[in-house]
Coordinates of C-alpha atoms in Angstrom, one line a residue:
Chain A
M1366 CA 9.7 18.1 -16.0
D1367 CA 8.7 15.5 -18.5
T1368 CA 6.8 12.7 -16.9
F1369 CA 7.9 9.2 -17.2
L1370 CA 6.1 7.1 -14.7
L1371 CA 2.7 8.6 -15.4
K1372 CA 3.3 9.5 -19.1
N1373 CA 0.9 7.0 -20.5
I1374 CA -1.9 7.0 -18.0
N1375 CA -4.2 9.5 -19.9
T1376 CA -3.8 7.8 -23.2
P1377 CA -6.9 5.9 -24.3
G1378 CA -6.4 2.1 -23.9
S1379 CA -3.2 2.7 -22.0
A1380 CA -3.3 -0.8 -20.5
D1381 CA -3.1 -2.4 -23.9
I1382 CA 0.2 -3.7 -25.0
S1383 CA 0.0 -2.3 -28.5
V1384 CA -0.6 1.2 -27.0
Y1385 CA 2.2 0.8 -24.7
K1386 CA 4.5 -0.3 -27.5
K1387 CA 3.5 2.7 -29.6
S1388 CA 4.9 5.0 -27.0
G1389 CA 8.3 3.1 -27.0
G1390 CA 7.3 0.4 -24.5
Y1391 CA 9.5 -2.7 -24.2
K1392 CA 12.4 -1.0 -26.0
S1393 CA 14.3 -0.8 -22.7
L1394 CA 13.7 -4.5 -22.0
K1395 CA 15.1 -5.3 -25.5
K1396 CA 18.1 -3.3 -24.7
A1397 CA 18.5 -4.8 -21.2
L1398 CA 18.4 -8.3 -22.5
K1399 CA 21.5 -7.6 -24.5
M1400 CA 23.3 -6.4 -21.3
K1401 CA 25.0 -8.6 -18.8
P1402 CA 23.1 -9.0 -15.6
E1403 CA 26.0 -7.5 -13.5
D1404 CA 26.1 -4.5 -15.8
I1405 CA 22.4 -3.7 -15.2
I1406 CA 23.0 -4.0 -11.5
D1407 CA 25.9 -1.6 -11.8
E1408 CA 23.8 0.8 -13.7
V1409 CA 21.0 0.8 -11.1
K1410 CA 23.7 1.3 -8.4
R1411 CA 25.2 4.3 -10.3
A1412 CA 21.7 5.6 -11.0
G1413 CA 21.2 6.0 -7.2
L1414 CA 17.7 4.4 -7.3
R1415 CA 16.3 4.0 -3.8
G1416 CA 13.3 1.9 -2.9
R1417 CA 10.1 3.7 -3.3
G1418 CA 8.0 1.6 -0.8
G1419 CA 9.0 3.6 2.2
A1420 CA 12.3 2.5 3.5
G1421 CA 14.4 4.0 0.8
F1422 CA 17.0 1.2 0.7
P1423 CA 19.4 1.5 -2.2
T1424 CA 17.9 -0.8 -4.9
G1425 CA 21.3 -1.6 -6.5
M1426 CA 22.7 -2.7 -3.1
K1427 CA 19.8 -5.0 -2.5
W1428 CA 20.2 -6.5 -5.9
D1429 CA 23.9 -6.9 -5.4
F1430 CA 23.3 -8.9 -2.2
A1431 CA 20.9 -11.1 -4.0
S1432 CA 23.1 -11.7 -7.0
R1433 CA 26.0 -12.8 -4.8
D1434 CA 23.9 -15.6 -3.5
K1435 CA 24.4 -18.6 -5.7
N1436 CA 21.4 -20.4 -4.5
F1437 CA 18.7 -20.9 -7.2
P1438 CA 15.9 -20.5 -8.1
K1439 CA 15.5 -16.8 -7.1
Y1440 CA 12.2 -15.1 -6.8
L1441 CA 11.3 -11.5 -7.7
L1442 CA 8.3 -10.2 -5.8
C1443 CA 6.7 -6.9 -6.6
N1444 CA 5.1 -5.3 -3.6
A1445 CA 1.8 -3.9 -4.8
D1446 CA 0.3 -4.0 -1.3
E1447 CA 0.1 -0.2 -1.1
G1448 CA -1.7 0.1 2.3
E1449 CA 0.0 3.0 4.1
P1450 CA -2.9 5.4 4.8
G1451 CA -2.6 8.4 2.5
T1452 CA -0.9 6.4 -0.3
F1453 CA -2.4 5.8 -3.7
K1454 CA 0.6 6.4 -5.9
D1455 CA 1.0 2.9 -7.3
R1456 CA -2.7 2.6 -8.3
P1457 CA -2.4 4.6 -11.5
I1458 CA 0.5 2.3 -12.7
L1459 CA -1.4 -0.8 -11.7
E1460 CA -4.7 0.2 -13.3
K1461 CA -3.5 2.3 -16.2
D1462 CA -0.1 1.2 -17.2
P1463 CA 0.5 -2.4 -16.2
H1464 CA 3.0 -3.0 -19.0
L1465 CA 5.4 -0.4 -17.5
L1466 CA 5.5 -2.6 -14.4
I1467 CA 5.8 -5.8 -16.4
E1468 CA 8.7 -4.3 -18.4
G1469 CA 10.4 -3.2 -15.2
M1470 CA 10.0 -6.6 -13.6
A1471 CA 11.3 -8.4 -16.7
I1472 CA 14.4 -6.1 -16.7
S1473 CA 14.9 -6.8 -13.0
A1474 CA 14.4 -10.5 -13.5
H1475 CA 17.1 -10.6 -16.2
A1476 CA 19.5 -8.7 -14.0
L1477 CA 18.7 -10.9 -10.9
Q1478 CA 18.5 -14.2 -12.9
A1479 CA 15.1 -14.7 -11.2
E1480 CA 13.0 -16.9 -13.5
Q1481 CA 9.7 -16.6 -11.5
G1482 CA 8.0 -13.4 -10.4
Y1483 CA 4.8 -12.6 -8.5
I1484 CA 3.0 -9.3 -8.1
Y1485 CA 1.6 -9.2 -4.5
L1486 CA -1.5 -7.2 -5.1
R1487 CA -3.7 -5.9 -2.3
A1488 CA -7.3 -7.2 -2.3
E1489 CA -8.5 -3.7 -2.0
Y1490 CA -7.6 -3.1 -5.7
P1491 CA -10.0 -5.6 -7.4
A1492 CA -9.9 -3.8 -10.7
A1493 CA -6.2 -3.9 -10.9
K1494 CA -6.2 -7.7 -10.6
K1495 CA -8.0 -8.2 -13.9
I1496 CA -6.0 -5.5 -15.6
L1497 CA -2.7 -6.9 -14.5
E1498 CA -3.7 -10.5 -15.5
D1499 CA -4.9 -9.3 -18.9
A1500 CA -1.6 -7.5 -19.4
I1501 CA 0.4 -10.5 -18.4
D1502 CA -1.6 -12.7 -20.8
Q1503 CA -0.8 -10.2 -23.6
A1504 CA 2.8 -10.2 -22.6
Y1505 CA 2.9 -14.0 -22.8
E1506 CA 1.2 -13.9 -26.3
D1507 CA 3.8 -11.5 -27.4
G1508 CA 6.8 -13.5 -26.2
I1509 CA 7.7 -10.9 -23.5
L1510 CA 7.1 -13.4 -20.7
G1511 CA 7.7 -17.1 -20.6
E1512 CA 10.7 -19.0 -22.1
G1513 CA 13.3 -17.1 -24.0
I1514 CA 11.8 -13.7 -23.6
M1515 CA 12.0 -11.4 -26.7
G1516 CA 14.2 -14.1 -28.4
S1517 CA 16.8 -14.0 -25.6
K1518 CA 18.0 -16.9 -23.4
T1519 CA 16.3 -15.4 -20.4
N1520 CA 13.1 -17.0 -19.0
F1521 CA 10.7 -15.2 -16.8
D1522 CA 7.3 -16.2 -15.6
L1523 CA 5.0 -13.9 -13.9
A1524 CA 1.7 -14.2 -12.0
V1525 CA -0.5 -12.1 -9.7
H1526 CA -0.9 -13.2 -6.0
R1527 CA -3.9 -11.5 -4.4
G1528 CA -3.6 -10.5 -0.7
A1529 CA -6.7 -10.5 1.5
G1530 CA -6.6 -7.2 3.5
A1531 CA -3.7 -6.8 5.8
Y1532 CA -1.6 -3.7 6.1
I1533 CA 1.3 -5.7 7.6
C1534 CA 1.8 -7.6 4.3
G1535 CA 3.4 -4.6 2.9
E1536 CA 6.4 -5.4 5.2
E1537 CA 8.5 -7.6 3.0
T1538 CA 8.9 -10.7 5.3
A1539 CA 5.2 -10.6 6.1
L1540 CA 4.5 -10.4 2.3
I1541 CA 6.7 -13.5 1.9
E1542 CA 4.8 -15.4 4.6
S1543 CA 1.6 -14.4 2.9
I1544 CA 2.7 -15.6 -0.5
E1545 CA 3.6 -18.9 1.2
G1546 CA -0.1 -19.1 2.2
K1547 CA 0.4 -18.2 5.8
R1548 CA -0.7 -15.5 8.2
G1549 CA 1.2 -12.3 7.4
Q1550 CA 3.4 -12.1 10.4
P1551 CA 6.9 -10.6 10.0
R1552 CA 10.0 -12.8 10.3
L1553 CA 13.0 -12.0 12.4
K1554 CA 15.9 -10.6 10.3
P1555 CA 18.6 -11.8 9.5
P1556 CA 18.5 -13.9 7.5
F1557 CA 17.4 -11.3 5.0
P1558 CA 15.0 -12.2 2.1
V1559 CA 17.8 -11.7 -0.4
N1560 CA 19.3 -14.9 1.0
V1561 CA 16.5 -16.7 2.6
G1562 CA 13.1 -15.4 1.4
A1563 CA 10.1 -17.1 -0.3
W1564 CA 10.2 -20.9 0.0
G1565 CA 13.6 -20.6 1.5
K1566 CA 15.2 -19.1 -1.6
P1567 CA 16.9 -15.8 -2.4
T1568 CA 14.0 -13.3 -2.9
I1569 CA 14.0 -9.7 -4.0
V1570 CA 11.1 -7.7 -3.0
N1571 CA 10.7 -4.3 -4.7
N1572 CA 7.8 -1.8 -4.8
V1573 CA 5.7 -1.1 -7.9
E1574 CA 7.2 2.4 -8.3
T1575 CA 10.7 1.2 -7.9
L1576 CA 10.4 -1.5 -10.5
S1577 CA 8.7 1.0 -12.8
N1578 CA 11.8 3.2 -12.8
L1579 CA 13.9 0.4 -14.5
P1580 CA 12.7 1.1 -18.1
L1581 CA 13.8 4.8 -17.6
I1582 CA 17.2 3.9 -16.2
I1583 CA 17.9 1.6 -19.0
E1584 CA 16.6 4.0 -21.6
I1585 CA 18.5 7.1 -20.6
G1586 CA 21.4 5.6 -18.6
A1587 CA 22.5 6.0 -15.0
D1588 CA 24.3 9.4 -15.7
A1589 CA 21.3 11.1 -17.1
Y1590 CA 19.0 9.5 -14.5
S1591 CA 21.1 10.6 -11.5
K1592 CA 20.6 14.2 -12.6
I1593 CA 16.9 14.1 -12.0
G1594 CA 15.9 15.7 -8.8
N1595 CA 18.1 15.7 -5.7
P1596 CA 21.5 14.1 -6.6
D1597 CA 21.7 12.5 -3.2
C1598 CA 18.6 10.3 -4.0
P1599 CA 17.7 11.0 -7.6
G1600 CA 14.9 10.1 -10.0
P1601 CA 11.2 10.9 -10.6
K1602 CA 9.0 10.5 -7.6
L1603 CA 5.2 9.9 -7.3
Y1604 CA 3.7 12.0 -4.6
S1605 CA 0.1 11.2 -3.6
V1606 CA -1.6 14.2 -2.1
S1607 CA -4.8 14.1 -0.1
G1608 CA -6.7 16.2 2.4
F1609 CA -7.4 19.9 2.3
V1610 CA -5.8 21.0 -1.0
N1611 CA -7.6 22.2 -4.1
K1612 CA -6.3 19.6 -6.4
P1613 CA -5.5 16.3 -4.6
G1614 CA -4.1 13.5 -6.7
V1615 CA -0.9 11.7 -7.7
Y1616 CA 1.9 14.0 -9.0
E1617 CA 5.1 12.9 -10.7
L1618 CA 7.8 15.4 -9.8
P1619 CA 11.6 15.4 -9.4
M1620 CA 12.7 13.8 -6.1
G1621 CA 13.3 16.6 -3.7
T1622 CA 10.5 18.9 -4.7
S1623 CA 9.6 21.0 -1.7
L1624 CA 6.4 20.4 0.3
K1625 CA 5.5 24.0 -0.3
D1626 CA 5.7 23.6 -4.1
I1627 CA 3.7 20.5 -3.9
I1628 CA 1.0 22.0 -1.8
Y1629 CA 0.7 25.5 -3.2
D1630 CA 2.0 25.2 -6.9
H1631 CA 1.0 21.7 -8.0
C1632 CA -2.1 21.2 -5.8
G1633 CA -3.4 24.7 -5.9
G1634 CA -3.1 25.6 -2.3
I1635 CA -5.3 25.0 0.7
K1636 CA -9.0 24.2 0.0
N1637 CA -11.5 27.0 0.3
G1638 CA -8.7 29.5 1.1
G1639 CA -8.1 27.9 4.5
N1640 CA -4.9 28.0 6.5
L1641 CA -2.4 25.1 6.7
K1642 CA -2.4 23.6 10.2
A1643 CA -0.2 20.5 9.7
V1644 CA 1.0 18.1 7.1
I1645 CA 2.1 14.4 7.1
P1646 CA 4.6 14.1 4.4
G1647 CA 4.9 10.4 3.8
G1648 CA 1.9 8.4 5.0
I1649 CA 0.4 8.0 8.4
S1650 CA 3.6 6.2 9.8
T1651 CA 5.7 9.3 9.2
P1652 CA 6.0 12.1 11.8
I1653 CA 3.6 15.1 11.3
L1654 CA 5.1 18.5 10.6
P1655 CA 3.9 22.0 11.4
P1656 CA 3.6 24.7 8.7
D1657 CA 7.0 26.2 9.4
K1658 CA 8.6 23.0 8.0
I1659 CA 7.0 23.1 4.5
D1660 CA 10.2 24.5 2.9
C1661 CA 11.6 21.0 3.4
Q1662 CA 12.4 19.0 0.3
M1663 CA 10.5 15.8 -0.2
D1664 CA 13.2 13.2 -0.3
F1665 CA 14.9 10.5 1.7
V1666 CA 17.8 12.7 2.7
S1667 CA 16.1 16.1 3.4
L1668 CA 13.0 15.0 5.4
P1669 CA 14.9 13.4 8.3
K1670 CA 16.7 16.7 8.8
C1671 CA 13.2 18.3 9.2
G1672 CA 12.1 15.7 11.6
S1673 CA 10.1 13.3 9.5
M1674 CA 10.5 10.8 6.7
L1675 CA 9.7 10.4 3.0
G1676 CA 7.9 7.1 3.6
S1677 CA 5.7 6.5 0.5
G1678 CA 5.5 10.1 -0.4
A1679 CA 1.9 10.3 0.8
V1680 CA 1.3 13.9 1.6
M1681 CA -1.8 14.5 3.9
V1682 CA -2.7 18.1 4.3
F1683 CA -4.7 19.3 7.3
D1684 CA -6.3 22.8 7.6
E1685 CA -7.5 24.5 10.8
S1686 CA -10.8 22.8 10.8
V1687 CA -9.1 19.5 11.6
C1688 CA -8.7 18.2 15.2
L1689 CA -5.3 16.6 15.4
V1690 CA -6.2 14.7 18.6
K1691 CA -9.0 13.0 16.6
V1692 CA -6.6 12.3 13.7
A1693 CA -4.1 10.8 16.1
A1694 CA -6.9 8.6 17.7
R1695 CA -8.1 7.4 14.3
A1696 CA -4.5 6.7 13.1
M1697 CA -3.9 4.7 16.3
Y1698 CA -7.0 2.7 15.8
F1699 CA -5.6 1.8 12.5
F1700 CA -2.3 0.6 13.9
E1701 CA -4.2 -1.4 16.6
H1702 CA -6.4 -3.0 14.0
E1703 CA -3.5 -3.9 11.8
S1704 CA -0.9 -5.0 14.3
C1705 CA -0.3 -8.7 13.5
G1706 CA -0.2 -9.5 17.2
K1707 CA 3.2 -11.2 17.1
C1708 CA 5.1 -8.7 19.3
T1709 CA 3.5 -7.7 22.6
P1710 CA 4.6 -4.1 22.8
C1711 CA 2.9 -3.4 19.5
R1712 CA -0.1 -5.6 20.0
E1713 CA -0.9 -4.3 23.4
G1714 CA 0.7 -0.8 23.2
T1715 CA -1.3 0.3 20.2
G1716 CA -4.5 -0.6 21.9
W1717 CA -3.7 1.3 25.0
L1718 CA -2.6 4.3 23.1
R1719 CA -5.8 4.3 21.1
N1720 CA -7.8 4.1 24.3
I1721 CA -6.0 7.1 25.8
L1722 CA -6.2 9.1 22.7
E1723 CA -10.0 8.4 22.3
R1724 CA -10.7 9.4 25.8
I1725 CA -8.8 12.7 25.4
E1726 CA -10.8 13.4 22.2
N1727 CA -14.0 12.6 24.0
G1728 CA -13.3 15.0 26.8
L1729 CA -12.5 12.3 29.3
G1730 CA -8.8 12.9 29.4
R1731 CA -6.9 13.1 32.7
R1732 CA -3.9 15.0 33.7
G1733 CA -0.9 12.9 33.1
D1734 CA -2.4 11.3 30.0
V1735 CA 0.1 12.9 27.7
E1736 CA 3.0 11.7 29.9
L1737 CA 1.3 8.2 29.8
I1738 CA 1.2 8.3 26.0
L1739 CA 4.9 9.1 25.9
E1740 CA 5.7 6.3 28.3
V1741 CA 3.6 3.7 26.4
A1742 CA 5.0 4.8 23.0
S1743 CA 8.6 4.6 24.3
N1744 CA 7.9 1.0 25.3
I1745 CA 6.9 0.2 21.7
S1746 CA 9.8 2.0 19.8
G1747 CA 12.6 -0.3 18.9
K1748 CA 11.1 -3.3 20.7
T1749 CA 9.2 -5.0 17.8
F1750 CA 10.2 -7.3 14.9
C1751 CA 9.0 -4.9 12.2
P1752 CA 8.5 -1.1 11.8
L1753 CA 4.7 -1.1 12.4
G1754 CA 5.1 -0.4 16.1
D1755 CA 7.8 2.2 15.5
G1756 CA 5.5 3.9 13.0
A1757 CA 2.6 4.0 15.5
A1758 CA 4.8 5.3 18.3
G1759 CA 6.6 7.8 16.1
M1760 CA 3.2 9.1 14.8
V1761 CA 1.8 9.9 18.2
L1762 CA 5.1 11.2 19.6
S1763 CA 5.3 13.7 16.7
F1764 CA 1.7 14.9 17.2
I1765 CA 2.5 15.6 20.9
K1766 CA 5.8 17.2 20.0
H1767 CA 4.3 19.8 17.7
F1768 CA 0.8 20.1 18.9
S1769 CA 0.9 19.5 22.7
D1770 CA -1.2 22.6 23.3
E1771 CA -4.1 20.9 21.5
F1772 CA -3.8 17.8 23.7
D1773 CA -3.6 20.0 26.9
E1774 CA -6.7 22.0 25.8
H1775 CA -8.8 18.9 25.3
I1776 CA -7.8 17.7 28.8
E1777 CA -8.2 21.1 30.5
N1778 CA -11.6 21.9 28.8
K1779 CA -12.9 18.3 28.9
K1780 CA -13.9 18.7 25.3
C1781 CA -12.7 18.8 21.8
S1782 CA -11.8 22.4 21.0
V1783 CA -12.2 22.0 17.2
N1784 CA -15.2 19.9 16.6
Chain B
M452 CA 10.0 -20.5 -28.3
S453 CA 8.0 -18.6 -25.8
R454 CA 5.4 -20.3 -23.8
K455 CA 2.0 -19.2 -24.9
V456 CA 0.1 -20.0 -21.8
R457 CA 0.5 -18.2 -18.5
K458 CA 2.1 -20.3 -15.9
E459 CA 0.2 -20.1 -12.7
G460 CA 1.4 -22.3 -9.9
Y461 CA 3.6 -22.0 -6.9
P462 CA 6.5 -24.1 -5.7
S463 CA 4.2 -25.2 -2.8
T464 CA 0.5 -26.0 -2.7
R465 CA 0.2 -24.2 0.6
S466 CA 0.7 -21.0 -1.4
E467 CA -2.7 -21.6 -3.1
L468 CA -4.5 -21.1 0.2
L469 CA -5.3 -17.4 -0.1
G470 CA -6.6 -17.8 -3.6
A471 CA -8.6 -20.8 -2.7
L472 CA -10.2 -18.9 0.2
H473 CA -11.0 -16.0 -2.2
T474 CA -12.7 -18.4 -4.6
K475 CA -14.7 -20.1 -1.9
Q476 CA -15.9 -16.8 -0.5
Y477 CA -16.8 -15.6 -4.0
D478 CA -18.8 -18.7 -4.7
E479 CA -20.6 -18.9 -1.2
G480 CA -20.5 -15.3 0.0
W481 CA -18.6 -16.1 3.1
L482 CA -16.3 -18.7 4.7
S483 CA -18.4 -21.2 6.6
Q484 CA -17.0 -24.0 8.7
D485 CA -17.9 -26.4 5.8
G486 CA -16.3 -24.1 3.4
L487 CA -13.0 -24.0 5.3
K488 CA -13.1 -27.8 5.7
A489 CA -13.5 -28.1 2.0
V490 CA -10.5 -25.9 1.3
S491 CA -8.5 -27.8 3.9
D492 CA -9.3 -31.1 2.2
D493 CA -8.7 -29.8 -1.3
L494 CA -5.2 -28.4 -0.5
N495 CA -4.3 -30.9 2.1
V496 CA -3.6 -28.0 4.5
P497 CA -4.5 -28.6 8.2
A498 CA -7.9 -27.2 9.1
A499 CA -6.4 -25.2 11.9
A500 CA -4.0 -23.5 9.5
V501 CA -6.8 -22.7 7.1
K502 CA -8.8 -21.2 9.9
G503 CA -5.8 -19.2 11.1
V504 CA -5.4 -17.7 7.7
A505 CA -9.1 -17.1 7.2
T506 CA -9.3 -15.1 10.5
F507 CA -6.1 -13.2 10.0
Y508 CA -6.9 -11.3 6.8
H509 CA -9.6 -8.7 7.1
M510 CA -11.2 -9.2 3.8
Y511 CA -12.3 -12.8 4.4
H512 CA -15.7 -12.9 5.9
N513 CA -16.1 -15.4 8.7
E514 CA -19.9 -14.9 9.0
P515 CA -22.7 -14.7 6.5
M516 CA -22.8 -11.4 4.5
G517 CA -25.7 -9.5 2.9
R518 CA -26.0 -9.7 -0.9
N519 CA -24.0 -6.5 -1.2
V520 CA -21.0 -5.7 1.0
I521 CA -20.5 -1.9 1.5
Q522 CA -16.9 -1.5 2.5
I523 CA -16.5 2.1 3.5
C524 CA -13.1 3.7 4.4
T525 CA -13.0 5.8 7.6
N526 CA -9.3 6.1 7.8
V527 CA -7.7 9.6 8.2
A528 CA -8.0 10.9 4.7
C529 CA -11.6 9.8 4.4
M530 CA -12.5 10.8 7.9
I531 CA -11.4 14.4 7.4
M532 CA -13.5 14.5 4.2
G533 CA -16.7 13.4 6.0
A534 CA -16.7 9.6 6.0
E535 CA -18.2 9.5 9.5
S536 CA -21.3 11.4 8.5
L537 CA -21.8 8.8 5.7
V538 CA -21.6 6.0 8.3
D539 CA -24.3 7.9 10.3
L540 CA -26.3 8.3 7.2
L541 CA -26.2 4.5 6.4
K542 CA -27.5 3.9 9.9
K543 CA -30.3 6.3 9.5
E544 CA -31.2 5.2 6.0
Y545 CA -30.8 1.5 6.3
G546 CA -30.5 0.8 10.0
L547 CA -26.9 -0.4 9.3
E548 CA -24.4 -0.6 12.1
P549 CA -20.7 -1.2 11.3
G550 CA -20.4 -5.0 10.9
G551 CA -24.2 -5.4 10.6
T552 CA -26.5 -6.6 8.0
T553 CA -29.9 -5.3 7.0
D554 CA -32.9 -7.5 7.9
D555 CA -33.6 -8.1 4.2
K556 CA -30.0 -9.2 3.7
R557 CA -29.5 -6.5 1.0
F558 CA -26.5 -4.8 2.6
T559 CA -23.7 -5.6 5.0
L560 CA -21.6 -2.7 6.2
V561 CA -17.8 -3.1 6.8
I562 CA -15.6 -0.4 8.0
M563 CA -12.4 -0.4 6.0
E564 CA -8.9 0.7 6.5
C565 CA -7.2 2.8 3.8
I566 CA -8.5 1.6 0.3
G567 CA -6.1 3.9 -1.7
A568 CA -8.6 6.5 -2.7
C569 CA -7.3 9.3 -0.5
G570 CA -7.3 11.9 -3.2
T571 CA -11.0 11.2 -4.0
A572 CA -12.1 10.8 -0.4
P573 CA -14.4 9.7 1.0
A574 CA -14.6 6.4 -0.8
M575 CA -16.0 2.9 -0.6
L576 CA -16.0 -0.4 -2.3
V577 CA -19.4 -2.0 -2.9
N578 CA -18.5 -5.7 -3.7
D579 CA -15.7 -5.2 -6.2
D580 CA -16.8 -1.7 -7.4
F581 CA -14.9 1.5 -6.4
H582 CA -17.0 4.6 -5.6
E583 CA -15.2 7.8 -4.8
N584 CA -15.9 11.5 -4.1
L585 CA -18.9 10.4 -2.0
D586 CA -21.3 12.7 -0.3
E587 CA -24.6 12.3 1.5
K588 CA -26.5 12.6 -1.8
N589 CA -24.6 10.5 -4.2
I590 CA -23.9 7.6 -1.8
I591 CA -27.6 6.8 -1.6
E592 CA -28.1 7.1 -5.4
I593 CA -25.1 4.7 -5.8
L594 CA -26.5 2.3 -3.3
N595 CA -29.9 2.4 -5.0
G596 CA -28.2 0.5 -7.8
Y597 CA -27.5 -2.5 -5.6
K598 CA -30.5 -4.6 -4.9

């Protein structure tokens, strides 16, 4: 298929506004500014766009909730805190095509009547900060940001807010706390950010990739857009593929491309002719899958039927040289490290799970440890404010579900059977 | 008429805290008690709140750093591509332990969670520079460029 989200990234000088305009950039914004806000929201609803950050919430519905709230001002926040391990899909847009994001945000701001936007950028992407700020400056110079954008009556100001290294700030209420200058600890919902968000005002938080779909939706219209990929959750999708494949990287493919096609056709198969052992389809928080599930389509509707989730579309491929107990232990260390500490089950549970997983990996596992993991994990799931704890529990439960033999072998043989 | 100057600014000065801490750290290399106090005074944010934020986020340094901060990712994608052996190598080559600083203050080593370079793993940031597709040979060559 033709690429849209990544079509500019290999053009020399792609981050420059003149290069972006040469390839048709900002035409969709011009078109959108002539549309009524409610018509744009309707178009996004009919397009079937779902949030690309991980949760897959229908974007048009979120926007509709926000637009019904008559409290002003409203804020549009772009979630560029891409921190889910395995995920690097937004980085090409942030570093190579910042104007695509700015155009998407300006269209969204017009639809939502939000006059101030912020890009919440993770501190781990220092290069992107300067690139985005330079692009924003160019957009101001060109009248694309500021008062009366492109000669319309719509105003939109945009700035970059730099995070400081906290995975939890990818969760929208933690992101809002962080932009308010606080520790990034999630809020209890409701109220939802669309009603009570940043500085107590209606706030729309959308992912980089989600917002970058807006120019395409406006350009080709909802009918054409909804025919891309799986009609149940259409559109182009960025998949970031890592691990043991011949050609890892970010791939723009129609939503619903099968895992098998991604791994074997697009990424050239398993590295060094090895055998596939397991694959995590949507970042470390999504359940791992065994090889017999790779016919599954990579989208929000199909993956749950196969026992996982699309998450951020971060495909992590493991061959037979990888010890999955070790992977689970390292992943749990991550969750322990990144737990914000607000909810006891997550704060304490992730630490205990990491402890048990490490002792199994190190040959010190005891009989009953697997059952203990199941028990601790079940005391995290559904008992926390935000999904971090659920992700941690779901991750380890899926490893045990599909690869319990490997855990048992470690415990029986008192050593790692792979390394 | 469009505004020609980018509007920075937030509806509340408290929102400037993360940026102010970044600036302080950039200027002084780390966030000392005096540095936190200065930020607290500048923004009129309680010292306890400033400390709370400075210790919550992993990329604020609450102790003195070496001249160059090696931030190496050992999360899953980098781990399976050999990041652990690179950490071992840094120990052998420079006597660096995770969290430690060399005696000559040339390097501090920080273990990072995912830095978004999983397709080009293993990867690290040295100060603000990305280095990807690392191996035991090129990592030393790269680090030779940081004095």
